[in-house]
Amino acid sequence: PFEQVELQAPDPILGVSEAFKASKEPNKLNLGVGAYRTEELKPYVLDVVRKAEKKIFEAKENKEYLPIEGLDAFRKATVDLLLGPSHPAIKEARVAALQSLSGTGSLRVGAGFISRFLKGRTVYISNPTWGNHRNIFGDEGVKWEYYRYYDPETVGLDFKGMMEDISAAPDGSIILLHGCAHNPTGIDPNPEQWSQIADLCIKKKHIPFFDVAYQGFATGSLDADAAAPRLFVDKGLEVMVSQSYSKNLGLYGERVGAMVMIVGSKDVAERVLSQLKRIARAMYSNPPTYGARIAAEIVNDADMFGEWKTEMAGMAGRINRVRGELRAALESKYPGKDWSFVTSQIGMFSFTGLSPAQVDNMTKKWHIYMTKDGRISLAGLNSAKVGYLADAMVDSFKN
Ligand code: PMP
């Protein structure tokens, strides 16, 4: 029965890392996956994470199962980070929060919820978006469509197209939005545009679903980066949110995140949580303990919380610095082209506008590994490599 199984192509993002590892070129550079690297291009474990781990180790807690909905201290910390601890929705107990397997697992539980309770509705995702969104909704049997987002002419937001498509979607559709630092473009709506999107969702009875994978990474501030989902909740919308601690706490492999739904009443929140638990039970039963303890220790301790914010601002700051250096290098090597997009985009990525053939040139000739859509992860760049990357980009754009 297994003879008929066809070979699946490598994942378009994680496959880049596999190709990078296999390369023997001394100059090779991995700008594929969105994982933070130090100036030495090494993986980074936050000092505050090490500190929390020490505390956890010394507390000698047991290895019992967590409840299906996860660790209470973690769920509280996560909702506090998202809405701000004194938000009325928290006081009114109308927030359902399920600890899940990082952003991806949370999205998948959310997709399971849509397939069961919002049957027949379509999820609208931005064009382009993080490639896994299509898999996650598709594998749950949820229909998805694109809305326009990126304008190649301006290397900016196609706000008009976005609003037209969200407007044309049937009433009550699910609109997937990136909470901040849109992946792959690095282009977010401005506050006025967010407000208009929220008003349109109200008018159309759409359900906004925020994918929050970079809170703290766009501006370096947790509060500023949660402004969009908070605005939608404050306007009275019921909102679905997936949250991830992969990037902001550097807990990639620990799979720490949550599926959160802010709904109309305490009663609805209780019923919604009961169903999220039912979905998780069949999918993986209980979430992992270790990473959730780390996150909870940090967020619920004033000193460690402060240290985290400082380290996060440091990571965001390093990325912004190399952004500036890359723009300057590109401007000096190829003054005829407008490179302002490099610094107007935010978060981990820059969407360069390189075509698939130009990306091939980047990889084959220059050994710079990146996704086919022209996205580069600036978290994988340092000052020493800026000139080399700029040479490769200029060569690729000119050919
Ligand atoms: N959403 C977006 C937009 C992402 O970029 C990512 C990570 N690349 C995720 C979700 C999920 O990541 P994780 O499962 O590691 O939390």
Short mmCIF file of C-alpha atoms and ligand atoms in Angstrom, two decimals:
data_model
loop_
_atom_site.label_atom_id
_atom_site.label_comp_id
_atom_site.label_asym_id
_atom_site.label_seq_id
_atom_site.Cartn_x
_atom_site.Cartn_y
_atom_site.Cartn_z
CA PRO A 1 0.00 0.00 0.00
CA PHE A 2 2.94 2.37 0.44
CA GLU A 3 4.34 1.96 -3.07
CA GLN A 4 1.96 4.60 -4.39
CA VAL A 5 3.21 7.32 -1.99
CA GLU A 6 4.77 10.16 -3.91
CA LEU A 7 7.72 12.18 -2.75
CA GLN A 8 6.71 15.48 -1.13
CA ALA A 9 8.86 18.47 -2.10
CA PRO A 10 10.83 19.98 0.82
CA ASP A 11 9.06 22.79 2.71
CA PRO A 12 9.74 26.09 0.91
CA ILE A 13 11.05 27.74 4.10
CA LEU A 14 12.59 24.89 6.12
CA GLY A 15 13.96 23.37 2.90
CA VAL A 16 16.19 26.44 2.54
CA SER A 17 17.97 25.58 5.80
CA GLU A 18 18.49 22.01 4.60
CA ALA A 19 20.09 23.27 1.38
CA PHE A 20 22.23 25.75 3.36
CA LYS A 21 23.54 22.99 5.63
CA ALA A 22 24.46 20.84 2.64
CA SER A 23 26.48 23.66 1.01
CA LYS A 24 30.28 23.60 1.42
CA GLU A 25 30.83 27.19 0.28
CA PRO A 26 32.79 29.27 2.81
CA ASN A 27 30.85 32.45 1.99
CA LYS A 28 27.43 30.87 2.39
CA LEU A 29 24.78 32.86 4.22
CA ASN A 30 21.39 31.63 5.46
CA LEU A 31 18.73 34.32 5.19
CA GLY A 32 15.92 31.78 4.85
CA VAL A 33 14.30 30.86 8.14
CA GLY A 34 13.17 33.61 10.51
CA ALA A 35 15.23 32.74 13.54
CA TYR A 36 17.25 35.35 15.42
CA ARG A 37 21.03 35.17 15.23
CA THR A 38 23.66 37.09 17.18
CA GLU A 39 26.16 39.41 15.49
CA GLU A 40 28.35 36.27 15.27
CA LEU A 41 25.42 34.62 13.41
CA LYS A 42 24.94 32.10 16.21
CA PRO A 43 21.59 31.01 17.72
CA TYR A 44 20.75 33.03 20.84
CA VAL A 45 19.29 31.87 24.14
CA LEU A 46 18.12 34.88 26.14
CA ASP A 47 19.87 35.41 29.50
CA VAL A 48 16.46 35.81 31.11
CA VAL A 49 15.43 32.40 29.74
CA ARG A 50 18.54 30.83 31.31
CA LYS A 51 17.62 32.52 34.59
CA ALA A 52 14.05 31.19 34.48
CA GLU A 53 15.36 27.71 33.62
CA LYS A 54 17.59 27.76 36.69
CA LYS A 55 14.61 28.65 38.88
CA ILE A 56 12.53 25.89 37.33
CA PHE A 57 15.33 23.36 37.77
CA GLU A 58 15.76 24.29 41.41
CA ALA A 59 12.02 24.10 42.10
CA LYS A 60 12.13 20.39 41.13
CA GLU A 61 8.57 20.37 39.86
CA ASN A 62 7.02 17.12 38.71
CA LYS A 63 6.39 15.99 35.16
CA GLU A 64 2.64 15.40 35.45
CA TYR A 65 0.34 16.26 32.55
CA LEU A 66 -0.85 19.83 32.32
CA PRO A 67 -4.61 20.30 31.99
CA ILE A 68 -5.73 20.23 28.35
CA GLU A 69 -6.04 24.03 28.38
CA GLY A 70 -2.47 24.35 29.68
CA LEU A 71 -0.68 26.02 32.58
CA ASP A 72 -2.86 28.64 34.29
CA ALA A 73 0.02 31.03 35.03
CA PHE A 74 1.04 30.84 31.38
CA ARG A 75 -2.48 31.43 30.06
CA LYS A 76 -2.86 34.47 32.30
CA ALA A 77 0.54 35.84 31.25
CA THR A 78 -0.33 35.37 27.60
CA VAL A 79 -3.67 37.17 27.76
CA ASP A 80 -2.09 39.97 29.84
CA LEU A 81 0.59 40.45 27.17
CA LEU A 82 -1.96 40.50 24.41
CA LEU A 83 -4.56 42.87 25.85
CA GLY A 84 -2.72 44.58 28.71
CA PRO A 85 -3.40 43.26 32.24
CA SER A 86 -6.17 45.71 33.13
CA HIS A 87 -8.23 45.25 30.00
CA PRO A 88 -12.01 45.13 30.63
CA ALA A 89 -12.40 41.92 28.57
CA ILE A 90 -10.19 40.15 31.16
CA LYS A 91 -12.22 41.55 34.07
CA GLU A 92 -15.41 40.47 32.32
CA ALA A 93 -13.92 36.95 31.90
CA ARG A 94 -14.81 36.86 28.21
CA VAL A 95 -11.43 35.60 27.03
CA ALA A 96 -10.93 31.91 26.22
CA ALA A 97 -7.24 30.96 26.19
CA LEU A 98 -5.83 27.55 25.38
CA GLN A 99 -2.09 26.94 25.64
CA SER A 100 -1.06 25.20 22.44
CA LEU A 101 1.93 24.15 20.35
CA SER A 102 3.41 27.53 19.53
CA GLY A 103 1.93 29.67 16.76
CA THR A 104 1.46 26.82 14.29
CA GLY A 105 -0.37 24.50 16.68
CA SER A 106 -2.52 27.38 17.91
CA LEU A 107 -3.47 28.28 14.34
CA ARG A 108 -4.27 24.63 13.71
CA VAL A 109 -6.58 24.46 16.75
CA GLY A 110 -8.17 27.71 15.52
CA ALA A 111 -8.62 26.15 12.07
CA GLY A 112 -10.23 23.11 13.73
CA PHE A 113 -12.60 25.45 15.55
CA ILE A 114 -13.53 27.16 12.27
CA SER A 115 -14.15 23.85 10.51
CA ARG A 116 -16.53 22.73 13.27
CA PHE A 117 -18.33 25.90 14.38
CA LEU A 118 -17.99 28.33 11.47
CA LYS A 119 -18.73 25.76 8.81
CA GLY A 120 -18.76 26.89 5.20
CA ARG A 121 -17.05 30.20 5.92
CA THR A 122 -13.92 31.10 4.03
CA VAL A 123 -10.68 32.32 5.61
CA TYR A 124 -9.16 35.24 3.71
CA ILE A 125 -5.37 35.39 3.86
CA SER A 126 -3.06 38.10 2.56
CA ASN A 127 -1.29 37.68 -0.76
CA PRO A 128 1.48 36.93 0.01
CA THR A 129 1.51 35.40 3.48
CA TRP A 130 3.53 32.97 5.57
CA GLY A 131 3.43 29.81 3.42
CA ASN A 132 2.17 27.52 6.17
CA HIS A 133 -1.18 29.34 6.50
CA ARG A 134 -2.43 27.61 3.37
CA ASN A 135 -1.40 24.17 4.70
CA ILE A 136 -2.90 24.77 8.14
CA PHE A 137 -6.36 25.79 6.93
CA GLY A 138 -6.31 23.45 3.94
CA ASP A 139 -5.44 20.40 6.06
CA GLU A 140 -8.44 21.16 8.32
CA GLY A 141 -10.67 21.31 5.25
CA VAL A 142 -11.22 25.06 5.67
CA LYS A 143 -11.58 26.99 2.43
CA TRP A 144 -9.22 29.92 1.99
CA GLU A 145 -8.86 32.74 -0.51
CA TYR A 146 -6.39 35.56 -0.92
CA TYR A 147 -6.97 39.24 -0.38
CA ARG A 148 -4.64 41.69 -2.09
CA TYR A 149 -1.91 43.03 0.19
CA TYR A 150 1.40 43.73 -1.52
CA ASP A 151 1.91 46.26 -4.28
CA PRO A 152 5.08 45.42 -6.27
CA GLU A 153 5.06 48.89 -7.87
CA THR A 154 5.55 50.69 -4.57
CA VAL A 155 7.02 47.70 -2.65
CA GLY A 156 4.34 48.76 -0.16
CA LEU A 157 0.81 47.99 0.98
CA ASP A 158 -1.98 47.74 -1.58
CA PHE A 159 -4.47 49.16 0.90
CA LYS A 160 -7.12 49.91 -1.69
CA GLY A 161 -6.99 46.35 -3.06
CA MET A 162 -7.02 44.91 0.45
CA MET A 163 -10.14 46.89 1.42
CA GLU A 164 -11.89 46.02 -1.85
CA ASP A 165 -11.28 42.30 -1.36
CA ILE A 166 -12.30 42.29 2.31
CA SER A 167 -15.38 44.23 1.30
CA ALA A 168 -16.23 41.77 -1.49
CA ALA A 169 -15.88 38.73 0.82
CA PRO A 170 -19.24 37.26 1.92
CA ASP A 171 -20.47 38.67 5.26
CA GLY A 172 -19.14 36.74 8.24
CA SER A 173 -15.90 35.62 6.60
CA ILE A 174 -12.75 35.10 8.63
CA ILE A 175 -10.03 37.65 7.89
CA LEU A 176 -6.55 36.48 8.83
CA LEU A 177 -4.35 39.43 9.78
CA HIS A 178 -0.74 39.54 10.97
CA GLY A 179 -0.70 41.28 14.36
CA CYS A 180 2.52 43.10 13.50
CA ALA A 181 5.60 42.66 11.32
CA HIS A 182 3.80 41.02 8.41
CA ASN A 183 5.59 37.92 7.13
CA PRO A 184 6.99 37.92 4.43
CA THR A 185 6.64 41.59 3.44
CA GLY A 186 7.53 43.49 6.63
CA ILE A 187 4.77 45.92 5.65
CA ASP A 188 2.00 46.69 8.15
CA PRO A 189 -1.06 48.91 7.81
CA ASN A 190 -0.66 52.24 9.65
CA PRO A 191 -2.93 53.03 12.65
CA GLU A 192 -5.49 54.87 10.50
CA GLN A 193 -5.61 51.95 8.06
CA TRP A 194 -6.01 49.44 10.93
CA SER A 195 -8.94 51.48 12.14
CA GLN A 196 -10.57 51.36 8.70
CA ILE A 197 -10.00 47.58 8.46
CA ALA A 198 -11.65 47.13 11.88
CA ASP A 199 -14.64 49.27 10.84
CA LEU A 200 -14.98 47.24 7.66
CA CYS A 201 -14.95 44.00 9.70
CA ILE A 202 -17.73 45.44 11.89
CA LYS A 203 -19.77 46.43 8.85
CA LYS A 204 -19.31 43.06 7.18
CA LYS A 205 -19.67 41.01 10.39
CA HIS A 206 -16.30 39.47 9.59
CA ILE A 207 -14.29 37.64 12.22
CA PRO A 208 -10.71 38.93 12.49
CA PHE A 209 -8.14 36.22 13.22
CA PHE A 210 -4.81 37.75 14.28
CA ASP A 211 -1.65 35.73 13.87
CA VAL A 212 0.62 37.26 16.51
CA ALA A 213 4.05 35.73 15.95
CA TYR A 214 6.29 38.77 16.45
CA GLN A 215 4.97 40.70 19.45
CA GLY A 216 7.89 42.81 20.66
CA PHE A 217 9.94 42.19 17.53
CA ALA A 218 8.56 44.92 15.29
CA THR A 219 9.16 47.96 17.46
CA GLY A 220 10.88 46.34 20.44
CA SER A 221 7.78 47.15 22.55
CA LEU A 222 5.25 44.49 23.55
CA ASP A 223 2.46 47.04 23.95
CA ALA A 224 3.04 48.89 20.69
CA ASP A 225 3.16 45.61 18.77
CA ALA A 226 -0.22 44.53 20.19
CA ALA A 227 -1.91 47.77 19.14
CA ALA A 228 -3.82 46.27 16.21
CA PRO A 229 -5.57 43.38 18.02
CA ARG A 230 -6.26 45.70 20.99
CA LEU A 231 -7.85 48.25 18.68
CA PHE A 232 -10.15 45.61 17.19
CA VAL A 233 -11.19 44.34 20.63
CA ASP A 234 -11.73 47.91 21.85
CA LYS A 235 -14.01 48.57 18.90
CA GLY A 236 -16.18 45.72 20.15
CA LEU A 237 -15.17 43.00 17.69
CA GLU A 238 -14.95 39.38 18.72
CA VAL A 239 -11.45 38.32 17.78
CA MET A 240 -9.47 35.11 17.35
CA VAL A 241 -5.73 35.26 18.07
CA SER A 242 -2.87 32.80 17.79
CA GLN A 243 0.19 33.73 19.81
CA SER A 244 3.75 32.47 19.61
CA TYR A 245 6.79 32.84 21.87
CA SER A 246 9.17 31.40 19.28
CA LYS A 247 10.70 34.72 18.30
CA ASN A 248 10.18 37.13 21.18
CA LEU A 249 11.45 34.68 23.83
CA GLY A 250 13.58 32.66 21.41
CA LEU A 251 11.75 29.47 22.46
CA TYR A 252 11.42 28.11 18.90
CA GLY A 253 11.90 24.42 19.68
CA GLU A 254 9.98 24.44 22.96
CA ARG A 255 6.69 25.09 21.12
CA VAL A 256 5.15 27.75 23.35
CA GLY A 257 2.01 29.60 22.32
CA ALA A 258 -1.73 29.95 22.71
CA MET A 259 -5.03 30.09 20.89
CA VAL A 260 -7.01 32.97 22.38
CA MET A 261 -10.56 34.07 21.61
CA ILE A 262 -12.05 37.30 22.90
CA VAL A 263 -15.81 36.83 22.71
CA GLY A 264 -19.02 38.59 23.77
CA SER A 265 -19.62 37.15 27.23
CA LYS A 266 -18.26 34.96 30.01
CA ASP A 267 -20.78 32.30 29.16
CA VAL A 268 -19.68 32.13 25.50
CA ALA A 269 -16.02 32.14 26.58
CA GLU A 270 -16.62 29.08 28.75
CA ARG A 271 -18.32 27.19 25.95
CA VAL A 272 -15.67 28.20 23.42
CA LEU A 273 -12.85 27.06 25.73
CA SER A 274 -14.59 23.72 26.28
CA GLN A 275 -14.59 23.17 22.51
CA LEU A 276 -10.98 24.29 22.04
CA LYS A 277 -10.10 21.68 24.68
CA ARG A 278 -12.04 19.02 22.81
CA ILE A 279 -10.11 19.83 19.62
CA ALA A 280 -6.74 19.80 21.40
CA ARG A 281 -7.57 16.55 23.19
CA ALA A 282 -7.79 14.63 19.94
CA MET A 283 -4.86 16.44 18.34
CA TYR A 284 -2.15 16.13 21.03
CA SER A 285 -4.02 15.86 24.36
CA ASN A 286 -1.93 18.18 26.56
CA PRO A 287 0.54 20.95 25.77
CA PRO A 288 4.22 20.72 26.79
CA THR A 289 5.13 21.95 30.27
CA TYR A 290 8.67 23.22 30.08
CA GLY A 291 8.46 26.20 27.74
CA ALA A 292 5.21 27.41 29.27
CA ARG A 293 6.86 27.46 32.71
CA ILE A 294 9.72 29.52 31.31
CA ALA A 295 7.36 32.08 29.76
CA ALA A 296 5.16 32.24 32.85
CA GLU A 297 8.14 32.71 35.20
CA ILE A 298 9.38 35.60 33.12
CA VAL A 299 6.13 37.45 32.49
CA ASN A 300 4.85 37.04 36.06
CA ASP A 301 8.08 38.28 37.73
CA ALA A 302 8.62 42.04 37.55
CA ASP A 303 12.44 41.85 37.45
CA MET A 304 12.63 39.14 34.83
CA PHE A 305 9.89 40.83 32.81
CA GLY A 306 12.03 43.97 32.73
CA GLU A 307 15.12 42.00 31.68
CA TRP A 308 13.17 40.33 28.91
CA LYS A 309 12.03 43.68 27.53
CA THR A 310 15.62 44.93 27.49
CA GLU A 311 16.89 41.83 25.69
CA MET A 312 14.02 41.95 23.20
CA ALA A 313 14.72 45.58 22.43
CA GLY A 314 18.35 44.53 21.90
CA MET A 315 17.34 41.90 19.33
CA ALA A 316 14.98 44.27 17.52
CA GLY A 317 17.67 46.94 17.66
CA ARG A 318 20.33 44.73 16.09
CA ILE A 319 18.00 43.88 13.23
CA ASN A 320 17.18 47.55 12.69
CA ARG A 321 20.85 48.43 12.67
CA VAL A 322 21.69 45.94 9.92
CA ARG A 323 18.64 47.19 8.02
CA GLY A 324 20.14 50.67 8.03
CA GLU A 325 23.57 49.35 7.03
CA LEU A 326 22.12 47.29 4.20
CA ARG A 327 20.20 50.26 2.81
CA ALA A 328 23.30 52.44 2.95
CA ALA A 329 25.41 49.78 1.20
CA LEU A 330 22.79 49.30 -1.53
CA GLU A 331 22.50 53.04 -2.06
CA SER A 332 26.23 53.41 -2.49
CA LYS A 333 26.58 50.40 -4.82
CA TYR A 334 23.48 51.10 -6.93
CA PRO A 335 22.42 54.73 -6.46
CA GLY A 336 19.90 54.67 -9.34
CA LYS A 337 17.38 52.51 -7.48
CA ASP A 338 15.04 53.44 -4.61
CA TRP A 339 16.12 51.37 -1.61
CA SER A 340 13.96 53.10 0.99
CA PHE A 341 11.81 49.96 1.34
CA VAL A 342 14.65 48.27 3.25
CA THR A 343 14.16 50.57 6.22
CA SER A 344 10.43 51.22 5.86
CA GLN A 345 9.71 47.50 6.31
CA ILE A 346 9.71 46.21 9.88
CA GLY A 347 10.29 43.00 11.82
CA MET A 348 12.67 40.20 10.93
CA PHE A 349 12.26 40.27 7.18
CA SER A 350 12.83 42.34 4.14
CA PHE A 351 10.80 41.61 1.04
CA THR A 352 13.30 42.57 -1.63
CA GLY A 353 11.27 42.31 -4.80
CA LEU A 354 13.86 39.88 -6.26
CA SER A 355 12.19 37.60 -8.82
CA PRO A 356 12.51 33.79 -8.59
CA ALA A 357 15.21 33.88 -11.33
CA GLN A 358 17.09 36.59 -9.40
CA VAL A 359 16.79 34.53 -6.22
CA ASP A 360 18.35 31.64 -8.15
CA ASN A 361 21.28 33.91 -8.96
CA MET A 362 21.58 34.87 -5.27
CA THR A 363 21.84 31.22 -4.30
CA LYS A 364 23.72 29.66 -7.22
CA LYS A 365 26.31 32.38 -7.76
CA TRP A 366 26.53 33.99 -4.30
CA HIS A 367 25.51 31.08 -2.01
CA ILE A 368 22.96 33.24 -0.24
CA TYR A 369 20.08 31.00 0.83
CA MET A 370 16.64 32.62 0.91
CA THR A 371 13.04 31.82 0.02
CA LYS A 372 11.92 31.95 -3.62
CA ASP A 373 9.51 34.84 -2.94
CA GLY A 374 12.47 37.22 -2.51
CA ARG A 375 12.26 37.43 1.28
CA ILE A 376 15.44 37.76 3.33
CA SER A 377 15.67 37.33 7.09
CA LEU A 378 17.68 40.24 8.44
CA ALA A 379 17.96 38.36 11.72
CA GLY A 380 20.51 36.17 9.92
CA LEU A 381 22.67 39.11 8.76
CA ASN A 382 25.54 40.89 10.50
CA SER A 383 27.62 43.99 9.73
CA ALA A 384 30.48 41.94 8.33
CA LYS A 385 28.21 40.37 5.68
CA VAL A 386 26.27 43.50 4.67
CA GLY A 387 28.64 44.44 1.83
CA TYR A 388 28.64 40.92 0.43
CA LEU A 389 24.84 40.75 0.51
CA ALA A 390 24.53 44.16 -1.14
CA ASP A 391 26.94 43.09 -3.94
CA ALA A 392 24.86 39.95 -4.49
CA MET A 393 21.58 41.89 -4.56
CA VAL A 394 22.88 44.52 -6.96
CA ASP A 395 24.31 41.83 -9.25
CA SER A 396 21.00 39.93 -9.15
CA PHE A 397 18.85 43.00 -9.78
CA LYS A 398 21.03 44.07 -12.72
CA ASN A 399 20.91 40.66 -14.41
N1 PMP B 1 2.84 32.85 11.90
C1 PMP B 1 3.79 33.53 11.26
C2 PMP B 1 3.40 34.70 10.44
C3 PMP B 1 5.12 33.13 11.36
O1 PMP B 1 6.05 33.82 10.72
C4 PMP B 1 5.45 32.02 12.17
C5 PMP B 1 6.86 31.55 12.30
N2 PMP B 1 7.66 31.60 11.21
C6 PMP B 1 4.42 31.36 12.82
C7 PMP B 1 3.13 31.80 12.68
C8 PMP B 1 4.56 30.16 13.70
O2 PMP B 1 5.74 29.85 14.26
P1 PMP B 1 5.79 28.89 15.51
O3 PMP B 1 4.94 27.73 15.21
O4 PMP B 1 7.22 28.57 15.69
O5 PMP B 1 5.27 29.69 16.66
#
